PDB file of N, CA and C in Angstrom:
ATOM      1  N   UNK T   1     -92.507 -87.934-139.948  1.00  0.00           N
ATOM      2  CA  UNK T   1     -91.511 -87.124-139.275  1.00  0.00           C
ATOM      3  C   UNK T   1     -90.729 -86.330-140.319  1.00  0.00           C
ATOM      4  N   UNK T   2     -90.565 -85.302-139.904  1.00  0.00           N
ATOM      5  CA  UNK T   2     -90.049 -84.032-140.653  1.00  0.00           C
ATOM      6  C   UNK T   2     -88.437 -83.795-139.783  1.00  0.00           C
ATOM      7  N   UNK T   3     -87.385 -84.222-140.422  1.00  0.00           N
ATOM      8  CA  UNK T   3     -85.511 -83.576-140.375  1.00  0.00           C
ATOM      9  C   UNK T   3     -85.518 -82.807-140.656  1.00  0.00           C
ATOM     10  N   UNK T   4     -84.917 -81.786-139.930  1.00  0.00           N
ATOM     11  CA  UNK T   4     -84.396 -80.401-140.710  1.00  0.00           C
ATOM     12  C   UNK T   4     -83.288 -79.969-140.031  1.00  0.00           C
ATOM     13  N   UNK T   5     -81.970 -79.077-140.508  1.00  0.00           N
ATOM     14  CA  UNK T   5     -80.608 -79.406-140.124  1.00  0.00           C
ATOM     15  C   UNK T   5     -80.225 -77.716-140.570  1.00  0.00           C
ATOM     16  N   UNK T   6     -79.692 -76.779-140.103  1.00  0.00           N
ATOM     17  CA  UNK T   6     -79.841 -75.647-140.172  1.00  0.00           C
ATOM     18  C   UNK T   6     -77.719 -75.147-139.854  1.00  0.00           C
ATOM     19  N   UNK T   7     -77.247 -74.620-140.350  1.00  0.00           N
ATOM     20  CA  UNK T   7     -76.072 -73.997-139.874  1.00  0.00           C
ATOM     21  C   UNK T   7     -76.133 -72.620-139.703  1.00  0.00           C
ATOM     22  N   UNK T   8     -76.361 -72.286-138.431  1.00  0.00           N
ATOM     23  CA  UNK T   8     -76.115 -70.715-138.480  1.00  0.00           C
ATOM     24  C   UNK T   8     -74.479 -70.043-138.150  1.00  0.00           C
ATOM     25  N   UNK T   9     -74.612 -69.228-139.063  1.00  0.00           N
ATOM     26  CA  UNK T   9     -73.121 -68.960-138.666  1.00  0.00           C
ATOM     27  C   UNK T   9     -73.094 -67.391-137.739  1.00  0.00           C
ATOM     28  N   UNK T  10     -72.767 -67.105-137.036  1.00  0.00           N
ATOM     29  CA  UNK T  10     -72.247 -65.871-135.696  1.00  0.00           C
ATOM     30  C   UNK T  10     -71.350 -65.842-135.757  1.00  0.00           C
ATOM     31  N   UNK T  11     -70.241 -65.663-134.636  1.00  0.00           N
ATOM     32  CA  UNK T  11     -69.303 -65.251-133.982  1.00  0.00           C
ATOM     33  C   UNK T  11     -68.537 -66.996-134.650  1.00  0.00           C
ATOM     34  N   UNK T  12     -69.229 -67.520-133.860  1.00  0.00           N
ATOM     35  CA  UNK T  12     -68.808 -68.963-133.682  1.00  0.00           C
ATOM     36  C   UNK T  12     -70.085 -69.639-134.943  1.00  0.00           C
ATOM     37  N   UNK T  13     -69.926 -71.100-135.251  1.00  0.00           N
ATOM     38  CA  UNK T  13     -71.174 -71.895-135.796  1.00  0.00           C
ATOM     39  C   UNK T  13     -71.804 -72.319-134.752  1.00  0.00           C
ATOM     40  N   UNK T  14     -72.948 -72.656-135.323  1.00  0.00           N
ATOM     41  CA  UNK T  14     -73.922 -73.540-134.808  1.00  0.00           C
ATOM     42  C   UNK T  14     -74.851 -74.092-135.581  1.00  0.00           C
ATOM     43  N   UNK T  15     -74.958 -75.638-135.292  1.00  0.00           N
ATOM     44  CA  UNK T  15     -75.815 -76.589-135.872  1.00  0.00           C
ATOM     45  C   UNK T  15     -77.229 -77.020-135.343  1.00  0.00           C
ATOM     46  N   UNK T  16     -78.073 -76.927-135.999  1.00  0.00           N
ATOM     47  CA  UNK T  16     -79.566 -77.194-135.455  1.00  0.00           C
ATOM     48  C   UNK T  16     -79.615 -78.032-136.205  1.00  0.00           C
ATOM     49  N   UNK T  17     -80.102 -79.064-135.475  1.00  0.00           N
ATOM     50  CA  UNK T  17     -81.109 -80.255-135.736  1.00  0.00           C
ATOM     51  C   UNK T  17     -82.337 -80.460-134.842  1.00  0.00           C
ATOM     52  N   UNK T  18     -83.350 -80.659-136.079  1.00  0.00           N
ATOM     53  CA  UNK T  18     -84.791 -80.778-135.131  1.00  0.00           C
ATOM     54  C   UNK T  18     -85.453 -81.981-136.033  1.00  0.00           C
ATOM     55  N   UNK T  19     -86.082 -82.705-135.536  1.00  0.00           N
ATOM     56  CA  UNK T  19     -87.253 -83.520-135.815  1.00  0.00           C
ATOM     57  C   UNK T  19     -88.342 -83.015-135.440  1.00  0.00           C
ATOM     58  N   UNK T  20     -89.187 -82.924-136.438  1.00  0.00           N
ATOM     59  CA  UNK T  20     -90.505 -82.004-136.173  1.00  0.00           C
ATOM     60  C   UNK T  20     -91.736 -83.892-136.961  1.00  0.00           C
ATOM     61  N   UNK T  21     -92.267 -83.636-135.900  1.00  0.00           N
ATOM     62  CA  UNK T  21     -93.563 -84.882-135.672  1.00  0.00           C
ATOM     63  C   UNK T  21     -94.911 -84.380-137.253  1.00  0.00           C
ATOM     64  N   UNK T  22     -95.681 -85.155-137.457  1.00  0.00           N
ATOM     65  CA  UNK T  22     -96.527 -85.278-138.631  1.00  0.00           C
ATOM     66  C   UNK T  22     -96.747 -83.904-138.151  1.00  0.00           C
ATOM     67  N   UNK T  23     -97.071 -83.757-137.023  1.00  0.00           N
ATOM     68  CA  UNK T  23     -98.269 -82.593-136.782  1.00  0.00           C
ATOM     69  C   UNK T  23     -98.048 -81.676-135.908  1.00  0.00           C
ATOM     70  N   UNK T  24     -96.427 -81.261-136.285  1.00  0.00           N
ATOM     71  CA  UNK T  24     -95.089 -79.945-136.018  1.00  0.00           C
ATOM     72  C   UNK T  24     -95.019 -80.328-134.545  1.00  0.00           C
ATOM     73  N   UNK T  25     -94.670 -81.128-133.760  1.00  0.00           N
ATOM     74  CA  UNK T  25     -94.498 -80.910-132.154  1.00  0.00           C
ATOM     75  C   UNK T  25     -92.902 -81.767-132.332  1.00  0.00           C
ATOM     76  N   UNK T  26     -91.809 -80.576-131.477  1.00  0.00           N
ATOM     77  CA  UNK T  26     -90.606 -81.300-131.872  1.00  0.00           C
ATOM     78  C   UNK T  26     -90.643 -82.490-131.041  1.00  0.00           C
ATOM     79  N   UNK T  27     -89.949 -83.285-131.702  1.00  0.00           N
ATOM     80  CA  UNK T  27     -89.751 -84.544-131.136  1.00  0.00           C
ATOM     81  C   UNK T  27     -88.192 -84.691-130.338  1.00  0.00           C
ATOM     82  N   UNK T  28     -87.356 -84.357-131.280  1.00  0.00           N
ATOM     83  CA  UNK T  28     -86.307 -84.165-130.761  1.00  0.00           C
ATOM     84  C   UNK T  28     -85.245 -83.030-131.793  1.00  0.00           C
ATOM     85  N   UNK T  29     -84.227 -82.174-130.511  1.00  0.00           N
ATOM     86  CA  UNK T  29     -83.143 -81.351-131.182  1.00  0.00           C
ATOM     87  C   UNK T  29     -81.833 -81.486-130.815  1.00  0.00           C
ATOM     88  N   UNK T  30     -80.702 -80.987-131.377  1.00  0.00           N
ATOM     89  CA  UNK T  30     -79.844 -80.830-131.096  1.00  0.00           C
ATOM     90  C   UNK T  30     -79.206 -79.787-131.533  1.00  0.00           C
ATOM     91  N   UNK T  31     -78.334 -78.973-130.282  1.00  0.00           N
ATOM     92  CA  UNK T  31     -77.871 -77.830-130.906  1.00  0.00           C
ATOM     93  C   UNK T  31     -75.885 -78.297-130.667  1.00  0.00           C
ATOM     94  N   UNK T  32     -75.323 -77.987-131.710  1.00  0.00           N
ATOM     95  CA  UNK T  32     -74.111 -77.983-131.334  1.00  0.00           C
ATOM     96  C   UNK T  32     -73.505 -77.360-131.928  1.00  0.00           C
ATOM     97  N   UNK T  33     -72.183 -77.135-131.579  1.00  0.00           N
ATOM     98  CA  UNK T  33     -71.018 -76.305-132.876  1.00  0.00           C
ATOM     99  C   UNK T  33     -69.720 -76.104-132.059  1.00  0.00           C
ATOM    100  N   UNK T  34     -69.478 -74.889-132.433  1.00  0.00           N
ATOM    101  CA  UNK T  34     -67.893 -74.647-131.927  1.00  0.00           C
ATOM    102  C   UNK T  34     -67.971 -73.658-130.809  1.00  0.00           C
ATOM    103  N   UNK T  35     -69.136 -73.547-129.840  1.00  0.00           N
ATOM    104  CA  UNK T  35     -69.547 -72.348-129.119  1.00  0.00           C
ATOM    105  C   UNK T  35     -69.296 -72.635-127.871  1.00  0.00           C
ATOM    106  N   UNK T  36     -68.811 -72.155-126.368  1.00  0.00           N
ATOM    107  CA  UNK T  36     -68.925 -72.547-125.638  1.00  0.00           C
ATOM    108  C   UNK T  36     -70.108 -72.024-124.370  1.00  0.00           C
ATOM    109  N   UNK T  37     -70.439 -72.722-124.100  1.00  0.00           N
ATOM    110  CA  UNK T  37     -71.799 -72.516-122.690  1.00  0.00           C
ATOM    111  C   UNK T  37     -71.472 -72.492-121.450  1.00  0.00           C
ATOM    112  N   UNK T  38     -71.913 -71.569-120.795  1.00  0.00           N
ATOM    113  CA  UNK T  38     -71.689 -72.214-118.965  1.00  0.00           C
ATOM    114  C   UNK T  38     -72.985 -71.506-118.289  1.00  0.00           C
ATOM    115  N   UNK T  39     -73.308 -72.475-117.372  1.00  0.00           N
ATOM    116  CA  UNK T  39     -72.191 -73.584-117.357  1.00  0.00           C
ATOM    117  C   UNK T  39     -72.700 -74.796-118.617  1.00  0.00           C
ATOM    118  N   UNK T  40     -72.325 -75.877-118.235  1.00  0.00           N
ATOM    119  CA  UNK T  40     -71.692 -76.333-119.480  1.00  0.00           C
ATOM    120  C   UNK T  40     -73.365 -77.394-119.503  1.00  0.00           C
ATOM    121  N   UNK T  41     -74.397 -77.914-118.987  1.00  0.00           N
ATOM    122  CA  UNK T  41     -75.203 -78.501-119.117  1.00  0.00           C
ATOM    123  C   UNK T  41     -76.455 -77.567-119.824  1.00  0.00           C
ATOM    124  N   UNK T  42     -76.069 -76.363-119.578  1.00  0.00           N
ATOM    125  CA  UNK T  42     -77.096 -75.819-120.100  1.00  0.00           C
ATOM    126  C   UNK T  42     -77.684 -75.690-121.546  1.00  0.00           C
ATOM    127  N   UNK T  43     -77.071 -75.994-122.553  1.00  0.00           N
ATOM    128  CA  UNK T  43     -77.625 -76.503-123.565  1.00  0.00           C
ATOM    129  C   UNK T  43     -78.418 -77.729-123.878  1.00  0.00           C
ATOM    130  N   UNK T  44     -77.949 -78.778-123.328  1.00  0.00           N
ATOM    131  CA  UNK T  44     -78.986 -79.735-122.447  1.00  0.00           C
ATOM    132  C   UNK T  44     -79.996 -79.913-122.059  1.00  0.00           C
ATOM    133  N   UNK T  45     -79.880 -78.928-121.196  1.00  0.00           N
ATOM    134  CA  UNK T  45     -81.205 -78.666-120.668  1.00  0.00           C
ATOM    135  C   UNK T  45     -82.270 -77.696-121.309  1.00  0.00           C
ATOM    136  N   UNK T  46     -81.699 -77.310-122.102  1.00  0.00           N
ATOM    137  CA  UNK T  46     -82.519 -76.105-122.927  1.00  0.00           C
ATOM    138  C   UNK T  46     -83.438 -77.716-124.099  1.00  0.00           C
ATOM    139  N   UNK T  47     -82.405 -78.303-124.694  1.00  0.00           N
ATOM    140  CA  UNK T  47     -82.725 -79.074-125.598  1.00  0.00           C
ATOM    141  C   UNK T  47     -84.129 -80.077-124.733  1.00  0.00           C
ATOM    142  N   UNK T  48     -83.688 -80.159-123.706  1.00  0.00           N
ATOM    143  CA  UNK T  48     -84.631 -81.203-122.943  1.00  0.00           C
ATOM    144  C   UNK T  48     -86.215 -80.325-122.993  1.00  0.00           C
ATOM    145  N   UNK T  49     -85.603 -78.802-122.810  1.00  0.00           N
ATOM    146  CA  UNK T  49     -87.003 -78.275-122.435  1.00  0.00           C
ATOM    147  C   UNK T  49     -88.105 -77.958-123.737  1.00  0.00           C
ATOM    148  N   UNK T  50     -86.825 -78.230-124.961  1.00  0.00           N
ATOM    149  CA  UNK T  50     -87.954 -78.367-126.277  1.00  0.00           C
ATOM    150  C   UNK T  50     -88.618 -78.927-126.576  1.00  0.00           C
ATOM    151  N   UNK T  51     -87.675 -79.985-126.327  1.00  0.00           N
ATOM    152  CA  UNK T  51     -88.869 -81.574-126.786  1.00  0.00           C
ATOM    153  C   UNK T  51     -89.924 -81.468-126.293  1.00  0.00           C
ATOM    154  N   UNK T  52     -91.043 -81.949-127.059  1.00  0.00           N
ATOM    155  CA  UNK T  52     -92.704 -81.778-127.194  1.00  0.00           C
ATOM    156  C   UNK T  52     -92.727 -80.931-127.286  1.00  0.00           C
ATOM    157  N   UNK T  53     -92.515 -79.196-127.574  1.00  0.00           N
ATOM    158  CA  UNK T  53     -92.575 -78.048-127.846  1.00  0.00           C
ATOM    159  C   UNK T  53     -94.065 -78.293-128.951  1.00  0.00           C
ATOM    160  N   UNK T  54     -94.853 -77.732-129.340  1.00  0.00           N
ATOM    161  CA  UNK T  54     -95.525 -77.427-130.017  1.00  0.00           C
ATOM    162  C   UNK T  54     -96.026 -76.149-130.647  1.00  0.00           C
ATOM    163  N   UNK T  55     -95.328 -75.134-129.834  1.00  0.00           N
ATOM    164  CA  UNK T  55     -96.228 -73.681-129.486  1.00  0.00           C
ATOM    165  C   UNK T  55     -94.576 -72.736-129.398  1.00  0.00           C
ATOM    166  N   UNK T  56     -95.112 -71.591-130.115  1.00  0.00           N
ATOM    167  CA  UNK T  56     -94.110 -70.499-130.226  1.00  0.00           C
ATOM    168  C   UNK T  56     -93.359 -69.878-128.188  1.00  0.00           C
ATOM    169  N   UNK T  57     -95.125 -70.573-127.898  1.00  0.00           N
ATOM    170  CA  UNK T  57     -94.446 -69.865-126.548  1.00  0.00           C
ATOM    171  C   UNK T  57     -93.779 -70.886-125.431  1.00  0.00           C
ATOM    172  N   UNK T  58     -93.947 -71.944-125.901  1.00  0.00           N
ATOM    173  CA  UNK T  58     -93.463 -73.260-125.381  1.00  0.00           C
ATOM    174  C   UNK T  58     -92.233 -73.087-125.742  1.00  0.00           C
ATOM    175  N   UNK T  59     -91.552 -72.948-126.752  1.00  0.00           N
ATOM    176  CA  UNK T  59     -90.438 -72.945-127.079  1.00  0.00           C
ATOM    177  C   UNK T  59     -90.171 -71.168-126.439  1.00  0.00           C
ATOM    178  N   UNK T  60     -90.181 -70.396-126.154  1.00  0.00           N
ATOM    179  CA  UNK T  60     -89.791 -68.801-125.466  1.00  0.00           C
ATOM    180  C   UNK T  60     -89.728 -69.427-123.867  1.00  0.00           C
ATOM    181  N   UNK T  61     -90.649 -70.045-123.765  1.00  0.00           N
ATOM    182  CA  UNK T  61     -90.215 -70.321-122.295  1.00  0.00           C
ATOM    183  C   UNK T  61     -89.309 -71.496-121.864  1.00  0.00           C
ATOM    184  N   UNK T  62     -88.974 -72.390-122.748  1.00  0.00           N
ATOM    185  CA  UNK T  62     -88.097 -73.310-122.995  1.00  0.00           C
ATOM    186  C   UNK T  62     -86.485 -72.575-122.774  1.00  0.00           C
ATOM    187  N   UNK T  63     -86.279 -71.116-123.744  1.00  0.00           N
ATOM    188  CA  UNK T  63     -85.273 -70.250-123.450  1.00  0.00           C
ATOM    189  C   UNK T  63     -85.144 -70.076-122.785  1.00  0.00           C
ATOM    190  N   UNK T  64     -86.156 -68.988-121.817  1.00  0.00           N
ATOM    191  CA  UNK T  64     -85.506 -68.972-120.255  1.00  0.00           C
ATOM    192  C   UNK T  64     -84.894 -69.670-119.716  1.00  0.00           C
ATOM    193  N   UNK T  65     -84.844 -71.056-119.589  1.00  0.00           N
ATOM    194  CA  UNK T  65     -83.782 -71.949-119.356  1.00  0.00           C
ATOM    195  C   UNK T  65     -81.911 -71.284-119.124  1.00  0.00           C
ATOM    196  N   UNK T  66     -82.049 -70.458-120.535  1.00  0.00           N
ATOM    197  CA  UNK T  66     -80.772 -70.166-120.532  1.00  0.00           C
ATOM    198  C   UNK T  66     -80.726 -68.451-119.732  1.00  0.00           C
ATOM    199  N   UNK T  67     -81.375 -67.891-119.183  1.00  0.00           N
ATOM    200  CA  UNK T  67     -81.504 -66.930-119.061  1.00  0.00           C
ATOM    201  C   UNK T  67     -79.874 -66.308-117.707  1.00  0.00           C
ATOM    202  N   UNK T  68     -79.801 -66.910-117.112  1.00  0.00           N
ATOM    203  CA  UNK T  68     -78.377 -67.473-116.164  1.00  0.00           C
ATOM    204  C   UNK T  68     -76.886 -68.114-116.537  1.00  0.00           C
ATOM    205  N   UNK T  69     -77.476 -68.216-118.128  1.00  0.00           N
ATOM    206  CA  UNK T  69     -76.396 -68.688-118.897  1.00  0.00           C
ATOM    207  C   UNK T  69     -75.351 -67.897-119.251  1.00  0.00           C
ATOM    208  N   UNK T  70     -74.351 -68.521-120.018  1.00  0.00           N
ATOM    209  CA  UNK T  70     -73.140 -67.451-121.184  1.00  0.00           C
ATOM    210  C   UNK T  70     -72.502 -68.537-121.939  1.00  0.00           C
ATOM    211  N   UNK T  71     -73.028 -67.782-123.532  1.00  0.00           N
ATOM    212  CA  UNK T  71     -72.625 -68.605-124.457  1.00  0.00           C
ATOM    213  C   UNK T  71     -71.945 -67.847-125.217  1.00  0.00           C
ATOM    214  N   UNK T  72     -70.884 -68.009-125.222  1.00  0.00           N
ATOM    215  CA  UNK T  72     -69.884 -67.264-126.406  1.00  0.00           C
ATOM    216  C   UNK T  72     -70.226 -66.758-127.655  1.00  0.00           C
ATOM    217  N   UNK T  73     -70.538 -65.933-128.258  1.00  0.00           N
ATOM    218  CA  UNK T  73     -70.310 -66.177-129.664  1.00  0.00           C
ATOM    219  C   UNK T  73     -71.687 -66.745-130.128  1.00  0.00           C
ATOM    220  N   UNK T  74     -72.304 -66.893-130.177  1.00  0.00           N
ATOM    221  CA  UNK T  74     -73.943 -67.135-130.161  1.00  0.00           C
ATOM    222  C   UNK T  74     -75.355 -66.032-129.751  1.00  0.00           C
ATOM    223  N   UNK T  75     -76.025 -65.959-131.369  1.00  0.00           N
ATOM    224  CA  UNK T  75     -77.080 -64.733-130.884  1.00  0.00           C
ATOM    225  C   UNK T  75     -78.022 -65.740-130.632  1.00  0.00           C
ATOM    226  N   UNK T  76     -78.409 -65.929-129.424  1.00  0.00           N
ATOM    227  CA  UNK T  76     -79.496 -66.638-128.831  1.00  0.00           C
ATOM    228  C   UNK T  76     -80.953 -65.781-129.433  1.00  0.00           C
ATOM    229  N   UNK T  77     -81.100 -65.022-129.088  1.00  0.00           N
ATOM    230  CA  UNK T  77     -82.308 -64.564-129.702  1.00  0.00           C
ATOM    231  C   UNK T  77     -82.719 -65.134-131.389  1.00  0.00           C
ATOM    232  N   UNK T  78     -81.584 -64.769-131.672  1.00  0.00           N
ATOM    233  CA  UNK T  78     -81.635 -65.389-132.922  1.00  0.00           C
ATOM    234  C   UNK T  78     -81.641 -66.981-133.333  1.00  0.00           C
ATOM    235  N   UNK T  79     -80.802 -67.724-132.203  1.00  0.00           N
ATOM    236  CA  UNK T  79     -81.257 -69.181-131.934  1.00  0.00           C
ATOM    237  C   UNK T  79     -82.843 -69.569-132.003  1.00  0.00           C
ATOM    238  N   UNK T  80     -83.570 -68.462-131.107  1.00  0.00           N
ATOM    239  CA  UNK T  80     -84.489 -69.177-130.621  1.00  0.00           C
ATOM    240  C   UNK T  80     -85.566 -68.529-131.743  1.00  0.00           C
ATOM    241  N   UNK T  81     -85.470 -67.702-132.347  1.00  0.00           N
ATOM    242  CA  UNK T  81     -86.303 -67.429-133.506  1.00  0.00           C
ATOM    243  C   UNK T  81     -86.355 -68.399-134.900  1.00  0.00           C
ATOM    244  N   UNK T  82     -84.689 -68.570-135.064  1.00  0.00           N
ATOM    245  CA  UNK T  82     -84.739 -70.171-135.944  1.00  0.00           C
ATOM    246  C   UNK T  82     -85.540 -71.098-135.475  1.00  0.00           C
ATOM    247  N   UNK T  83     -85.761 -71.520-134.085  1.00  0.00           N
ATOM    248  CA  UNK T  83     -86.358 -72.646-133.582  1.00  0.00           C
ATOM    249  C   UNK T  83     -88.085 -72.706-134.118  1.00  0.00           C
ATOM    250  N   UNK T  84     -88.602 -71.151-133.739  1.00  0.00           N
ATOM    251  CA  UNK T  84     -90.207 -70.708-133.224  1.00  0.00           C
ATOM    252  C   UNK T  84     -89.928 -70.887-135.411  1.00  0.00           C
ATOM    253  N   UNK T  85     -89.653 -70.657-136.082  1.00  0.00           N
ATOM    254  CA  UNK T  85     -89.613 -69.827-137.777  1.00  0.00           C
ATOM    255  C   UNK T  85     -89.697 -71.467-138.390  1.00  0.00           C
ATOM    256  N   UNK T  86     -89.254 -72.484-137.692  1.00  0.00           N
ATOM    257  CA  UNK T  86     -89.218 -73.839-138.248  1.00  0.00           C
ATOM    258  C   UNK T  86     -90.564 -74.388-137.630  1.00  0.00           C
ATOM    259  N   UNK T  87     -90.833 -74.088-136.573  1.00  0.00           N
ATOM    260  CA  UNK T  87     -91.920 -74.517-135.993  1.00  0.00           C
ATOM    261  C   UNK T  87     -93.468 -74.437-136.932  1.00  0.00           C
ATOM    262  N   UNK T  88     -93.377 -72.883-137.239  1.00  0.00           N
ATOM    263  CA  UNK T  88     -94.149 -72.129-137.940  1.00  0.00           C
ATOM    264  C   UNK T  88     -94.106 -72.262-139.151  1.00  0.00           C
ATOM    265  N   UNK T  89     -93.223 -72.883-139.958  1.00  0.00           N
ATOM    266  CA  UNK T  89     -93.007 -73.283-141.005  1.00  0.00           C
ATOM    267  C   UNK T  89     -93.787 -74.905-141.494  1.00  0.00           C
ATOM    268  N   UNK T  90     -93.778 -75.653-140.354  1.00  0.00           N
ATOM    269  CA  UNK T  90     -93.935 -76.840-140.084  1.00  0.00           C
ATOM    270  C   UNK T  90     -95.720 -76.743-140.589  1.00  0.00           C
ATOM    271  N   UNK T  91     -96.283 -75.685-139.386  1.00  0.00           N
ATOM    272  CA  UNK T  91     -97.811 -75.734-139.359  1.00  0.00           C
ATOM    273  C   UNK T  91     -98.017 -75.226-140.572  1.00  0.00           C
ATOM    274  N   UNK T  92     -97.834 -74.172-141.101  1.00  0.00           N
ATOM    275  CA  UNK T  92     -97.969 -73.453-142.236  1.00  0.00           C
ATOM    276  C   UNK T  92     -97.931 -74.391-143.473  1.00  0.00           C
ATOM    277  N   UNK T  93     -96.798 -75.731-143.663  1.00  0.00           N
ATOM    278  CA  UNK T  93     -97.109 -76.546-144.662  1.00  0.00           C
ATOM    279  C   UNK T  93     -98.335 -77.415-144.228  1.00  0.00           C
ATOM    280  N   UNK T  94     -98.134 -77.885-142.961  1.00  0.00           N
ATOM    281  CA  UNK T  94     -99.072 -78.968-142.620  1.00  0.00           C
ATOM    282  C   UNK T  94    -100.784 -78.369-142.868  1.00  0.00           C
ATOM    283  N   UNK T  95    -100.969 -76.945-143.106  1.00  0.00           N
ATOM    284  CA  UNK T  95    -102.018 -76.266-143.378  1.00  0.00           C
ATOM    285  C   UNK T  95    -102.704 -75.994-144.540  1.00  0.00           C
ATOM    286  N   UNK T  96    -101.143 -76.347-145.430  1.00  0.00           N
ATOM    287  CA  UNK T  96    -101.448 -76.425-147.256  1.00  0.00           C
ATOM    288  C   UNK T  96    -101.440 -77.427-148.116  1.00  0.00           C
ATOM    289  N   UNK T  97    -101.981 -78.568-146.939  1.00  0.00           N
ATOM    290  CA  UNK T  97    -101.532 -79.978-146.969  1.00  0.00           C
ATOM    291  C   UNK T  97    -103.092 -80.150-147.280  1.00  0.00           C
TER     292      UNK T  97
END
């Protein structure tokens, strides 16, 4: 298992944490910081829809999740490109392995 812990800073922070599995499929994330969401489960549920993610597009459609959302102070696009860039990072070592 692969930790990796990310601070992006925006408007507001935000903290990524991901566990990425031997063989890049997240296992588990967490996003948090000083940002606010509504409604308010929807980060939650976004996080729920990562886990087992394996695939750039698994995780894009995982986003939609938030698509009904509003998060303060947060470039989601840019959230979710950190997410797919770690993912891809993951296979890319596991490839030079």
């Amino acid at each position: 298992m692969k930790q990796v812990s990310l601070i992006l800073r925006y408007n507001k922070t935000v903290k990524l944490d991901v566990l990425l599995s031997e063989n890049c499929v997240i296992k588990d994330i967490i996003i948090s910081g000083d940002f606010f969401a509504y409604p308010e489960d929807a980060i939650e549920r976004l996080e729920s829809r990562i886990r087992e993610c394996s695939s750039r597009v698994c995780i894009e459609e995982a986003f939609k999740e938030l698509v009904n959302t509003t998060i303060l102070g947060v470039n989601v696009e840019d959230l979710k490109n950190r997410v797919i860039l770690l993912l891809e990072d993951c296979k890319k070592s596991q490839n030079n392995s």
